[in-house]
Short mmCIF file of C-alpha atoms in Angstrom, two decimals:
data_model
loop_
_atom_site.label_atom_id
_atom_site.label_comp_id
_atom_site.label_asym_id
_atom_site.label_seq_id
_atom_site.Cartn_x
_atom_site.Cartn_y
_atom_site.Cartn_z
CA MET A 22 -10.05 -8.53 -1.80
CA GLY A 23 -13.44 -6.91 -2.23
CA SER A 24 -15.69 -6.64 -5.22
CA SER A 25 -15.43 -3.89 -7.82
CA GLU A 26 -18.04 -1.91 -5.90
CA GLU A 27 -16.12 -2.08 -2.65
CA ASP A 28 -12.60 -1.34 -3.91
CA PRO A 29 -13.28 2.30 -4.92
CA LYS A 30 -14.82 2.96 -1.49
CA LEU A 31 -11.83 1.36 0.18
CA GLN A 32 -9.40 3.55 -1.74
CA VAL A 33 -11.41 6.65 -0.82
CA LEU A 34 -11.24 5.55 2.84
CA LEU A 35 -7.47 5.05 2.71
CA ASP A 36 -6.97 8.46 1.13
CA TRP A 37 -9.25 10.03 3.76
CA LEU A 38 -7.38 8.38 6.63
CA LYS A 39 -4.01 9.53 5.31
CA LEU A 40 -5.37 13.04 4.78
CA ASN A 41 -6.37 13.05 8.45
CA GLY A 42 -2.91 12.09 9.67
CA VAL A 43 -3.18 8.29 9.82
CA GLU A 44 0.12 6.54 9.05
CA PHE A 45 0.23 2.98 7.64
CA ARG A 46 3.70 1.76 8.61
CA GLY A 47 3.38 -2.01 8.36
CA CYS A 48 -0.21 -2.80 7.42
CA ASN A 49 -3.11 -1.90 5.20
CA ILE A 50 -6.90 -2.27 5.22
CA ASN A 51 -8.33 -4.86 2.82
CA TYR A 52 -11.58 -6.70 2.32
CA SER A 53 -11.57 -10.05 4.10
CA ASP A 54 -14.87 -11.84 3.46
CA SER A 55 -18.61 -11.33 3.79
CA ASN A 56 -18.54 -12.51 7.40
CA LYS A 57 -15.69 -10.34 8.69
CA GLY A 58 -15.99 -7.49 6.20
CA PHE A 59 -12.83 -5.40 6.11
CA GLY A 60 -9.76 -6.23 8.15
CA VAL A 61 -6.20 -5.08 8.78
CA PHE A 62 -3.49 -6.99 6.89
CA SER A 63 0.30 -6.87 7.10
CA SER A 64 2.26 -5.18 4.33
CA HIS A 65 5.99 -4.48 4.52
CA GLY A 66 7.69 -5.10 7.84
CA ALA A 67 7.81 -2.49 10.60
CA ASN A 68 11.16 -2.66 12.36
CA ASP A 69 9.88 -1.12 15.58
CA GLY A 70 6.64 -3.12 15.59
CA VAL A 71 4.46 -0.04 15.05
CA LEU A 72 1.97 -0.96 12.33
CA LEU A 73 -0.59 1.84 12.31
CA VAL A 74 -0.69 5.32 13.89
CA VAL A 75 -3.94 7.29 14.34
CA PRO A 76 -4.12 10.83 15.77
CA VAL A 77 -6.27 11.12 18.87
CA SER A 78 -7.96 14.07 17.19
CA LEU A 79 -9.56 11.69 14.65
CA ALA A 80 -11.21 9.50 17.30
CA ILE A 81 -14.98 9.85 17.73
CA THR A 82 -15.25 10.57 21.45
CA PRO A 83 -17.91 12.27 23.58
CA MET A 84 -15.83 15.46 23.65
CA ARG A 85 -15.69 15.55 19.86
CA VAL A 86 -19.49 15.36 19.78
CA LEU A 87 -19.82 18.23 22.24
CA GLN A 88 -17.51 20.31 20.07
CA ASP A 89 -19.61 19.68 16.95
CA PRO A 90 -21.22 22.95 15.77
CA ILE A 91 -24.62 21.30 15.32
CA LEU A 92 -24.71 18.59 17.97
CA GLY A 93 -22.66 20.36 20.62
CA PRO A 94 -25.12 23.01 21.89
CA VAL A 95 -28.08 20.63 21.89
CA CYS A 96 -26.18 17.82 23.64
CA SER A 97 -24.68 20.16 26.22
CA ALA A 98 -28.19 21.27 27.14
CA MET A 99 -29.27 17.64 27.54
CA TYR A 100 -26.27 17.03 29.80
CA ASP A 101 -27.36 19.84 32.04
CA GLU A 102 -30.67 18.00 32.45
CA GLY A 103 -28.97 14.62 32.92
CA GLU A 104 -30.85 13.14 29.93
CA VAL A 105 -27.97 11.46 28.05
CA ASP A 106 -24.69 9.67 28.68
CA ASP A 107 -21.42 9.51 26.76
CA ARG A 108 -22.35 6.36 24.80
CA PHE A 109 -25.57 7.92 23.58
CA LEU A 110 -23.60 10.95 22.38
CA ILE A 111 -21.53 8.81 20.02
CA ILE A 112 -24.54 6.80 18.83
CA LEU A 113 -26.43 10.03 18.16
CA PHE A 114 -23.42 11.41 16.28
CA LEU A 115 -23.24 8.30 14.07
CA THR A 116 -26.98 8.41 13.40
CA LEU A 117 -26.86 12.04 12.32
CA GLU A 118 -23.68 11.75 10.23
CA SER A 119 -25.06 8.75 8.35
CA LEU A 120 -28.05 10.87 7.30
CA ARG A 121 -26.31 14.15 6.55
CA LYS A 122 -25.93 14.77 2.82
CA ASN A 123 -22.51 16.43 3.08
CA SER A 124 -20.95 14.61 6.00
CA SER A 125 -17.18 14.94 6.23
CA TRP A 126 -17.20 11.39 7.64
CA LYS A 127 -18.70 9.85 4.48
CA PRO A 128 -15.48 8.03 3.34
CA TYR A 129 -15.36 6.29 6.74
CA LEU A 130 -19.10 5.62 7.03
CA ASP A 131 -19.33 4.20 3.51
CA VAL A 132 -17.19 1.16 4.34
CA LEU A 133 -18.79 0.35 7.69
CA PRO A 134 -21.07 -2.71 7.71
CA THR A 135 -24.76 -2.17 7.01
CA THR A 136 -25.97 -5.38 8.66
CA PHE A 137 -24.68 -7.34 11.64
CA GLY A 138 -24.60 -10.86 13.04
CA THR A 139 -25.85 -9.79 16.46
CA PRO A 140 -29.24 -11.13 17.62
CA LEU A 141 -30.74 -7.64 17.34
CA TRP A 142 -30.53 -8.16 13.56
CA PHE A 143 -31.83 -11.74 13.52
CA SER A 144 -35.02 -12.58 11.67
CA ASP A 145 -37.86 -13.99 13.79
CA ASP A 146 -36.98 -17.47 12.53
CA GLU A 147 -33.31 -17.07 13.41
CA LEU A 148 -34.11 -15.70 16.87
CA LEU A 149 -36.09 -18.85 17.68
CA GLU A 150 -32.79 -20.77 17.57
CA LEU A 151 -31.89 -18.94 20.80
CA LYS A 152 -35.13 -19.72 22.62
CA GLY A 153 -34.50 -21.05 26.13
CA THR A 154 -31.19 -19.22 26.49
CA THR A 155 -30.38 -16.10 28.47
CA LEU A 156 -29.59 -14.37 25.20
CA PHE A 157 -33.10 -14.86 23.84
CA LYS A 158 -34.73 -12.87 26.63
CA ALA A 159 -31.92 -10.30 26.67
CA THR A 160 -32.35 -9.66 22.94
CA GLU A 161 -36.12 -9.22 23.18
CA LEU A 162 -35.75 -6.80 26.08
CA ARG A 163 -32.92 -4.86 24.43
CA LYS A 164 -34.78 -4.40 21.16
CA LYS A 165 -37.92 -3.32 23.00
CA ASN A 166 -35.97 -0.76 25.01
CA LEU A 167 -34.18 0.58 21.93
CA GLN A 168 -37.45 0.94 20.05
CA SER A 169 -39.04 2.76 22.98
CA PHE A 170 -36.02 5.07 23.34
CA TYR A 171 -36.08 5.82 19.64
CA ASP A 172 -39.81 6.62 19.68
CA ASP A 173 -39.63 8.77 22.82
CA LYS A 174 -36.43 10.73 22.19
CA VAL A 175 -34.22 9.90 19.23
CA LYS A 176 -36.62 10.36 16.32
CA LYS A 177 -37.63 13.93 17.16
CA LEU A 178 -34.11 14.86 18.22
CA VAL A 179 -32.43 13.67 15.00
CA LYS A 180 -35.08 15.37 12.91
CA LYS A 181 -34.48 18.59 14.81
CA LEU A 182 -30.72 18.34 14.23
CA LEU A 183 -31.21 17.70 10.52
CA VAL A 184 -33.35 20.82 10.28
CA LEU A 185 -30.64 22.81 12.07
CA ASP A 186 -28.25 21.48 9.42
CA GLY A 187 -30.54 22.86 6.73
CA ASP A 188 -31.97 19.48 5.70
CA LEU A 189 -35.77 19.59 5.57
CA GLU A 190 -36.28 16.42 3.50
CA THR A 191 -34.34 13.50 4.99
CA GLU A 192 -36.42 11.10 7.08
CA VAL A 193 -35.06 9.09 9.98
CA CYS A 194 -36.20 5.56 10.82
CA PHE A 195 -35.55 3.08 13.63
CA ASN A 196 -33.02 1.11 11.56
CA ASP A 197 -30.84 4.24 11.28
CA PHE A 198 -30.61 4.35 15.07
CA LEU A 199 -30.23 0.56 15.37
CA TRP A 200 -27.35 0.70 12.86
CA ALA A 201 -25.56 3.44 14.83
CA ASN A 202 -26.08 1.54 18.08
CA SER A 203 -24.59 -1.59 16.51
CA ILE A 204 -21.63 0.28 15.06
CA PHE A 205 -20.79 1.64 18.50
CA TRP A 206 -21.04 -1.68 20.35
CA THR A 207 -19.15 -3.68 17.71
CA ARG A 208 -16.30 -1.19 17.18
CA ALA A 209 -15.82 1.04 20.24
CA LEU A 210 -12.59 0.90 22.23
CA THR A 211 -11.98 2.09 25.77
CA VAL A 212 -8.89 4.23 25.39
CA PRO A 213 -6.73 5.76 28.16
CA LEU A 214 -6.23 9.23 26.68
CA PRO A 215 -4.04 12.01 28.09
CA ARG A 216 -6.25 14.38 30.07
CA SER A 217 -5.02 17.33 28.02
CA SER A 218 -6.54 15.79 24.88
CA VAL A 219 -9.86 15.07 26.57
CA PHE A 220 -10.28 18.23 28.63
CA PRO A 221 -8.16 20.89 26.89
CA GLN A 222 -10.46 23.71 28.00
CA VAL A 223 -10.55 22.46 31.56
CA GLU A 224 -6.75 22.37 31.71
CA ASP A 225 -6.53 25.90 30.33
CA GLU A 226 -9.11 27.11 32.84
CA GLN A 227 -7.27 25.44 35.70
CA GLN A 228 -4.10 27.22 34.67
CA ASN A 229 -5.98 30.51 34.47
CA HIS A 230 -7.53 29.81 37.86
CA ALA A 231 -4.11 29.18 39.36
CA SER A 232 -2.87 32.51 38.04
CA ASN A 233 -6.05 34.36 39.02
CA PRO A 234 -7.47 33.11 42.36
CA GLU A 235 -10.32 35.65 42.19
CA LEU A 236 -12.05 33.50 39.55
CA GLY A 237 -13.39 31.16 42.24
CA ASN A 238 -15.20 27.93 41.38
CA GLY A 239 -18.29 29.39 39.62
CA GLU A 240 -18.66 28.50 35.95
CA ASN A 241 -15.27 26.79 35.79
CA GLY A 242 -16.32 24.34 38.46
CA LYS A 243 -19.63 23.67 36.72
CA LYS A 244 -17.93 23.04 33.35
CA HIS A 245 -15.43 20.75 35.02
CA GLU A 246 -18.29 18.76 36.54
CA VAL A 247 -20.21 18.50 33.27
CA GLU A 248 -17.16 17.38 31.32
CA SER A 249 -16.41 14.78 33.97
CA GLN A 250 -19.86 13.28 33.42
CA VAL A 251 -19.19 13.02 29.68
CA VAL A 252 -16.72 10.19 30.14
CA GLY A 253 -18.23 8.73 33.28
CA VAL A 254 -15.50 9.77 35.72
CA ASP A 255 -15.51 11.95 38.81
CA SER A 256 -13.61 15.21 39.03
CA SER A 257 -10.70 13.68 40.92
CA SER A 258 -10.00 11.29 38.01
CA ILE A 259 -9.18 14.22 35.77
CA GLN A 260 -6.27 15.15 37.99
CA GLY A 261 -4.39 12.02 36.89
CA GLU A 262 -2.34 11.56 33.76
CA THR A 263 -5.02 9.73 31.76
CA VAL A 264 -8.78 9.49 31.43
CA TRP A 265 -10.49 6.35 30.15
CA VAL A 266 -12.76 7.24 27.24
CA GLU A 267 -14.99 5.08 25.05
CA GLY A 268 -14.93 5.92 21.37
CA LEU A 269 -14.25 4.85 17.80
CA VAL A 270 -10.71 4.99 16.43
CA PRO A 271 -10.95 4.91 12.59
CA GLY A 272 -8.35 2.54 11.19
CA ILE A 273 -7.69 0.49 14.29
CA ASP A 274 -11.38 -0.38 14.54
CA PHE A 275 -11.04 -2.49 11.38
CA CYS A 276 -9.02 -5.08 13.30
CA ASN A 277 -10.91 -8.33 13.81
CA HIS A 278 -10.80 -10.55 16.89
CA ASP A 279 -8.71 -13.62 17.58
CA LEU A 280 -8.00 -15.50 20.80
CA LYS A 281 -4.29 -15.30 19.92
CA ALA A 282 -3.94 -11.62 19.09
CA ALA A 283 -1.22 -10.65 16.63
CA ALA A 284 -1.24 -7.02 17.78
CA THR A 285 -2.31 -4.71 20.58
CA TRP A 286 -3.30 -1.06 20.53
CA GLU A 287 -1.72 1.51 22.81
CA VAL A 288 -1.72 5.27 23.37
CA ASP A 289 1.35 7.42 22.80
CA GLY A 290 0.85 10.71 24.61
CA THR A 291 4.36 12.09 24.22
CA GLY A 292 5.41 10.61 20.89
CA SER A 293 8.13 8.47 22.44
CA ALA A 294 6.92 5.28 20.75
CA THR A 295 5.71 6.56 17.37
CA GLY A 296 7.41 9.92 16.98
CA VAL A 297 3.96 11.51 16.86
CA PRO A 298 2.43 12.76 20.13
CA LEU A 299 -1.22 12.21 21.05
CA THR A 300 -1.78 9.12 18.95
CA VAL A 301 -3.36 5.68 19.25
CA TYR A 302 -1.18 3.08 17.56
CA LEU A 303 -1.26 -0.58 16.63
CA ARG A 304 1.78 -2.54 17.80
CA SER A 305 2.73 -6.04 16.76
CA VAL A 306 3.13 -8.50 19.65
CA GLU A 307 6.70 -9.61 20.16
CA GLU A 308 6.22 -13.24 19.15
CA ALA A 309 4.24 -12.44 15.99
CA HIS A 310 6.02 -12.75 12.66
CA HIS A 311 3.68 -11.40 10.02
CA GLN A 312 3.76 -12.66 6.47
CA ILE A 313 2.83 -10.04 3.86
CA GLY A 314 -0.92 -10.25 3.30
CA GLU A 315 -1.59 -11.99 6.64
CA GLU A 316 -4.52 -10.63 8.65
CA ILE A 317 -3.55 -8.85 11.86
CA SER A 318 -5.98 -9.48 14.68
CA ILE A 319 -6.45 -8.01 18.14
CA SER A 320 -8.21 -9.51 21.15
CA TYR A 321 -11.60 -8.18 22.20
CA GLY A 322 -10.98 -9.66 25.64
CA ASP A 323 -11.60 -12.99 27.37
CA LYS A 324 -15.28 -13.13 26.47
CA GLY A 325 -17.63 -16.10 26.33
CA ASN A 326 -19.85 -16.83 23.35
CA GLU A 327 -22.85 -15.23 24.99
CA GLU A 328 -21.08 -11.88 25.11
CA LEU A 329 -19.36 -12.29 21.73
CA LEU A 330 -22.64 -13.04 19.97
CA PHE A 331 -24.65 -10.35 21.75
CA LEU A 332 -22.11 -7.55 21.25
CA TYR A 333 -20.14 -8.50 18.13
CA GLY A 334 -22.19 -11.04 16.20
CA PHE A 335 -19.84 -14.04 16.13
CA VAL A 336 -18.92 -17.04 18.28
CA THR A 337 -15.85 -19.22 18.84
CA ASP A 338 -16.39 -22.97 18.78
CA ASN A 339 -15.09 -24.59 21.99
CA ASN A 340 -14.51 -21.14 23.47
CA PRO A 341 -12.18 -21.50 26.49
CA ASN A 342 -13.74 -18.38 28.03
CA ASP A 343 -17.32 -19.64 27.89
CA TYR A 344 -19.56 -19.28 30.92
CA ILE A 345 -23.15 -19.65 32.07
CA MET A 346 -25.08 -17.21 34.22
CA VAL A 347 -27.07 -18.60 37.13
CA HIS A 348 -29.38 -16.43 39.19
CA TYR A 349 -32.15 -16.69 41.72
CA PRO A 350 -35.04 -14.56 40.41
CA ALA A 351 -35.55 -11.43 42.49
CA GLU A 352 -39.32 -11.74 42.21
CA ALA A 353 -39.19 -15.31 43.57
CA ILE A 354 -37.60 -14.17 46.84
CA LYS A 355 -40.80 -12.29 47.68
CA ASN A 356 -42.72 -15.58 47.71
CA VAL A 357 -40.45 -17.61 50.00
CA PRO A 358 -41.35 -17.99 53.71
CA PHE A 359 -40.05 -15.17 55.93
CA SER A 360 -39.03 -13.23 52.84
CA GLU A 361 -38.57 -9.89 54.63
CA THR A 362 -36.19 -11.35 57.20
CA LYS A 363 -34.23 -13.21 54.54
CA GLN A 364 -34.03 -10.13 52.36
CA GLN A 365 -32.56 -8.21 55.29
CA LEU A 366 -29.98 -10.95 55.90
CA LEU A 367 -29.06 -10.93 52.21
CA GLU A 368 -28.41 -7.21 52.40
CA GLU A 369 -26.38 -7.51 55.60
CA GLN A 370 -24.02 -10.11 54.12
CA LYS A 371 -23.89 -8.45 50.68
CA ALA A 372 -24.86 -11.75 49.11
CA GLU A 373 -24.92 -12.12 45.32
CA LYS A 374 -28.21 -13.27 43.76
CA MET A 375 -26.45 -14.24 40.53
CA CYS A 376 -23.09 -15.56 39.44
CA LEU A 377 -21.14 -16.28 36.28
CA LEU A 378 -19.78 -19.82 36.18
CA SER A 379 -16.82 -19.83 33.80
CA LYS A 380 -15.51 -22.95 32.11
CA SER A 381 -12.14 -22.47 33.84
CA LEU A 382 -13.73 -23.17 37.24
CA LEU A 383 -14.18 -26.79 36.22
CA ASP A 384 -10.40 -27.18 36.17
CA ARG A 385 -10.41 -27.46 39.96
CA GLY A 386 -13.70 -29.30 40.43
CA PHE A 387 -14.48 -32.85 41.48
CA PHE A 388 -14.13 -34.23 37.97
CA SER A 389 -11.09 -32.30 36.81
CA ASN A 390 -8.11 -34.09 35.31
CA LYS A 391 -5.80 -31.21 36.17
CA LYS A 392 -4.26 -32.45 39.41
CA GLU A 393 -2.07 -29.39 39.86
CA THR A 394 -5.13 -27.15 40.32
CA ASN A 395 -7.40 -29.43 42.33
CA ASP A 396 -6.02 -28.51 45.72
CA ARG A 397 -5.67 -24.82 45.03
CA CYS A 398 -8.13 -22.80 47.04
CA LYS A 399 -7.80 -19.25 48.27
CA GLU A 400 -8.69 -18.53 51.86
CA THR A 401 -11.22 -15.94 50.73
CA ASP A 402 -13.09 -18.56 48.66
CA VAL A 403 -14.61 -20.22 51.75
CA PRO A 404 -16.41 -18.91 54.84
CA ASN A 405 -14.70 -18.62 58.20
CA TYR A 406 -15.49 -22.13 59.43
CA SER A 407 -13.75 -21.67 62.80
CA TRP A 408 -16.01 -18.84 63.96
CA SER A 409 -17.72 -20.84 66.73
CA GLY A 410 -16.74 -24.42 66.01
CA GLN A 411 -20.31 -25.75 65.92
CA ARG A 412 -19.86 -27.32 62.51
CA LYS A 413 -16.83 -29.15 61.14
CA THR A 414 -15.05 -27.93 58.05
CA PRO A 415 -16.25 -30.10 55.11
CA SER A 416 -13.80 -32.49 53.51
CA TYR A 417 -14.86 -31.21 50.10
CA VAL A 418 -14.19 -27.54 50.79
CA ASN A 419 -11.29 -27.24 48.33
CA LYS A 420 -13.30 -28.86 45.53
CA ILE A 421 -16.40 -26.64 45.69
CA ILE A 422 -16.14 -24.42 42.62
CA PHE A 423 -19.24 -22.29 43.14
CA PRO A 424 -18.70 -18.71 44.43
CA GLU A 425 -19.22 -18.44 48.17
CA GLU A 426 -21.14 -15.17 47.79
CA PHE A 427 -23.76 -16.97 45.69
CA LEU A 428 -23.89 -20.06 47.92
CA SER A 429 -24.43 -17.79 50.91
CA CYS A 430 -27.39 -16.24 49.11
CA LEU A 431 -28.87 -19.70 48.49
CA ARG A 432 -28.29 -20.74 52.13
CA THR A 433 -30.24 -17.70 53.27
CA ILE A 434 -33.14 -18.28 50.89
CA SER A 435 -33.45 -21.96 51.84
CA MET A 436 -33.39 -21.36 55.63
CA GLN A 437 -36.16 -22.83 57.78
CA GLU A 438 -37.90 -20.92 60.57
CA HIS A 439 -35.92 -22.53 63.40
CA GLU A 440 -32.67 -21.81 61.53
CA ILE A 441 -33.50 -18.11 61.31
CA TYR A 442 -33.89 -17.96 65.09
CA ARG A 443 -30.60 -19.80 65.65
CA VAL A 444 -28.76 -17.39 63.33
CA SER A 445 -30.19 -14.44 65.26
CA SER A 446 -29.06 -16.04 68.51
CA LEU A 447 -25.50 -16.58 67.25
CA LEU A 448 -25.24 -13.00 66.07
CA GLU A 449 -26.53 -11.70 69.42
CA GLU A 450 -23.80 -13.66 71.19
CA LEU A 451 -21.25 -12.04 68.92
CA VAL A 452 -22.35 -8.41 69.19
CA GLY A 453 -23.97 -8.52 72.61
CA SER A 454 -27.63 -8.38 73.60
CA GLU A 455 -27.51 -4.60 73.61
CA GLY A 456 -26.28 -4.58 70.04
CA GLU A 457 -23.20 -2.48 70.70
CA ARG A 458 -22.21 -2.87 67.05
CA GLN A 459 -23.48 -4.26 63.77
CA PRO A 460 -22.11 -7.66 62.69
CA SER A 461 -19.96 -7.58 59.58
CA ASP A 462 -21.04 -9.24 56.36
CA THR A 463 -18.43 -11.96 56.94
CA GLU A 464 -19.81 -12.67 60.41
CA VAL A 465 -23.39 -12.89 59.15
CA ARG A 466 -22.27 -15.24 56.37
CA ALA A 467 -20.36 -17.46 58.82
CA ALA A 468 -23.29 -17.61 61.26
CA ILE A 469 -25.66 -18.70 58.51
CA TRP A 470 -23.27 -21.44 57.39
CA GLU A 471 -22.77 -22.74 60.91
CA VAL A 472 -26.52 -23.06 61.36
CA CYS A 473 -27.50 -24.21 57.87
CA GLY A 474 -24.45 -25.93 56.39
CA ASP A 475 -24.36 -26.53 52.64
CA SER A 476 -27.16 -29.01 51.95
CA GLY A 477 -29.99 -26.52 51.53
CA ALA A 478 -27.96 -24.20 49.32
CA LEU A 479 -26.64 -27.03 47.14
CA GLN A 480 -30.12 -28.53 46.73
CA LEU A 481 -31.40 -25.14 45.60
CA LEU A 482 -28.45 -24.83 43.22
CA VAL A 483 -29.19 -28.27 41.76
CA ASP A 484 -32.81 -27.19 41.27
CA LEU A 485 -31.75 -23.97 39.51
CA LEU A 486 -29.33 -25.78 37.17
CA SER A 487 -31.85 -28.57 36.47
CA THR A 488 -34.51 -26.01 35.58
CA ARG A 489 -32.06 -24.22 33.33
CA MET A 490 -31.19 -27.46 31.53
CA MET A 491 -34.86 -28.33 31.08
CA ASP A 492 -35.56 -24.90 29.57
CA LEU A 493 -32.67 -25.28 27.13
CA GLU A 494 -33.59 -28.80 26.05
CA GLU A 495 -37.32 -28.14 25.86
CA CYS A 496 -36.76 -25.34 23.36
CA SER A 497 -33.99 -26.75 21.16
CA GLY A 498 -33.26 -30.37 22.06
CA THR A 499 -30.26 -31.93 23.74
CA GLU A 500 -26.57 -31.16 23.48
CA ASP A 501 -26.15 -34.30 21.37
CA SER A 502 -28.90 -33.22 18.98
CA ASP A 503 -27.12 -29.89 18.45
CA THR A 504 -23.88 -31.73 17.70
CA GLN A 505 -25.63 -34.02 15.23
CA LEU A 506 -27.25 -31.02 13.55
CA LEU A 507 -23.91 -29.28 13.12
CA GLU A 508 -22.41 -32.43 11.63
CA LYS A 509 -25.18 -32.67 9.06
CA VAL A 510 -25.19 -29.08 7.85
CA TYR A 511 -23.22 -27.14 5.31
CA CYS A 512 -22.65 -23.70 6.84
CA TYR A 513 -22.62 -20.89 4.31
CA LYS A 514 -22.17 -17.14 4.72
CA THR A 515 -23.74 -15.67 1.59
CA PRO A 516 -24.69 -17.10 -1.80
CA GLU A 517 -21.57 -15.39 -3.22
CA ASP A 518 -19.31 -17.18 -0.74
CA GLY A 519 -21.11 -20.45 -1.41
CA LYS A 520 -20.34 -20.23 -5.12
CA SER A 521 -16.68 -19.48 -4.48
CA ASN A 522 -16.51 -22.65 -2.38
CA GLY A 523 -18.07 -24.80 -5.02
CA ALA A 524 -21.57 -24.62 -3.57
CA ASP A 525 -23.10 -23.84 -6.95
CA GLU A 526 -23.44 -27.62 -7.22
CA ALA A 527 -26.07 -29.37 -5.13
CA PRO A 528 -24.67 -29.53 -1.58
CA LYS A 529 -24.50 -32.93 0.05
CA LYS A 530 -25.41 -31.44 3.40
CA GLN A 531 -28.24 -29.24 4.55
CA GLU A 532 -27.54 -25.53 4.24
CA LEU A 533 -27.53 -23.42 7.38
CA ASN A 534 -26.97 -19.67 7.45
CA ARG A 535 -24.35 -18.03 9.62
CA ASN A 536 -26.74 -16.68 12.25
CA LYS A 537 -28.36 -20.07 12.87
CA TRP A 538 -24.96 -21.77 12.97
CA ALA A 539 -23.68 -19.28 15.57
CA SER A 540 -26.86 -19.75 17.62
CA ILE A 541 -26.41 -23.53 17.71
CA ILE A 542 -22.73 -23.24 18.67
CA TYR A 543 -23.68 -20.86 21.50
CA ARG A 544 -26.62 -22.86 22.86
CA ARG A 545 -24.71 -26.16 22.66
CA GLY A 546 -21.95 -24.61 24.77
CA GLN A 547 -24.57 -23.45 27.30
CA LYS A 548 -25.99 -26.98 27.54
CA GLN A 549 -22.53 -28.50 27.89
CA LEU A 550 -21.54 -26.18 30.74
CA THR A 551 -24.92 -26.47 32.48
CA ARG A 552 -24.60 -30.29 32.40
CA ARG A 553 -21.07 -30.21 33.82
CA PHE A 554 -21.87 -27.70 36.56
CA LEU A 555 -25.01 -29.65 37.46
CA LYS A 556 -22.86 -32.77 37.85
CA GLU A 557 -20.53 -30.82 40.17
CA ALA A 558 -23.44 -29.51 42.25
CA GLU A 559 -25.08 -32.94 42.56
CA HIS A 560 -21.83 -34.53 43.72
CA ALA A 561 -21.22 -31.75 46.25
CA LEU A 562 -24.78 -32.21 47.56
CA GLN A 563 -24.23 -35.94 48.07
CA LEU A 564 -21.05 -35.25 50.05
CA ALA A 565 -22.73 -32.54 52.12
CA LEU A 566 -25.60 -34.83 53.05
CA SER A 567 -23.23 -37.69 53.95
CA GLU A 568 -21.20 -35.40 56.25
CA GLY A 569 -24.21 -33.77 57.86
CA ASN A 570 -23.61 -30.44 56.18
#
């Protein structure tokens, strides 16, 4: 449970939710801890598995923002100019409502977190723990872009909206915008809502149009187009039963994440599941048996620690969904020999200059202990080796775990001059000297493999992974040093939590705050995966060289 300061706010929130039609049928919202904040906990049992019911009308969606008496007219004008998207609408709404003196959303806003564990909120010292990782550069760039966007557009716009609301005194600062941005990214759901709840005016106008053909497409067509842009769909998508909309669903958004979710959220358009039409509801999974007071979690998706930390501010030790991103820098392609020709070939074969290497790929690699998956290989995972028969299919083809689209990119970049001419010759044989047709991307990819084989691409891949490992270790030490550091530290969340765990006495281990601990868990996982994928690439290279590929 929360402190005495938090309990009154929580009760006000619960009363506000119920007043707005939210039904708690098998759960309640309680304070969890300083790391998670508030969470959803089971109460009395729900026979039908429905734990929480929230009216769609309470969700903070782009359409709600456009219907706001203050924000609506201004935002609609910006949409006409193509200046904003649907996510910005919600972030702008949160920024404004947090500053308004008489916001009707105050009971909800008062219990939302004020700080976050995402790298955007790290101190300079904490951010250094991420140096050498992809996340370090991504955080620096993201914060720079947010600051620039705030300075160029948000600051003046929010001030203007506050004045329209009759508030001439309240000042807005960058942290107000950063807070709203973080609230959106840590809590937003992508909900398949009935089109009638998203575009009620459009549906009415379509019915009027059907009964009065003389209306034409005019303003109705324009409004339809604008409202389609609000949720990032084209006009044809609105004709279906549902429209996918990003937004906040108060109540359900207090659910925390777990790999083994105890509940899922669904939409009830007709009321068949909940008895209340147009609702988003929380349903217990069939195998879950909730004890009273047990926290009810949902899954945020199969995300690696890089994404979990960047978006939500937490990590999972030994995350089964972890991955590393490998890419060939776009600017480096300009400096390779025959760069223009290679760039054209990359475009023709739709090659990928980057790839995500997930931990699960290792299950079918050279060093996997899972025999049942080692020989599993889809036909689409490898190039068409029988195109001209000039090169034999490698013996290791079913063990290569790297995406063919990325390997094809590396083959192209590593090509020598004579290989470029041979590829051109093969493609001419295929399409004819007159060039009656353009070769397909598959044909270009196959021609490049038949000329180049795998050795050049795998050597380049080894170089990329080796460089990545050197960057990681140069900035923060080895994987083993991270493990030793974690074994020597006492991880605490806040001084209050430390005292409750007996940390008021002198700790035997070094203290480490939550942000630094999460950073070490993340970067150690990156080093572990980079090492294992490098081992796979080096072994594949040895085999390719021995077989003349």
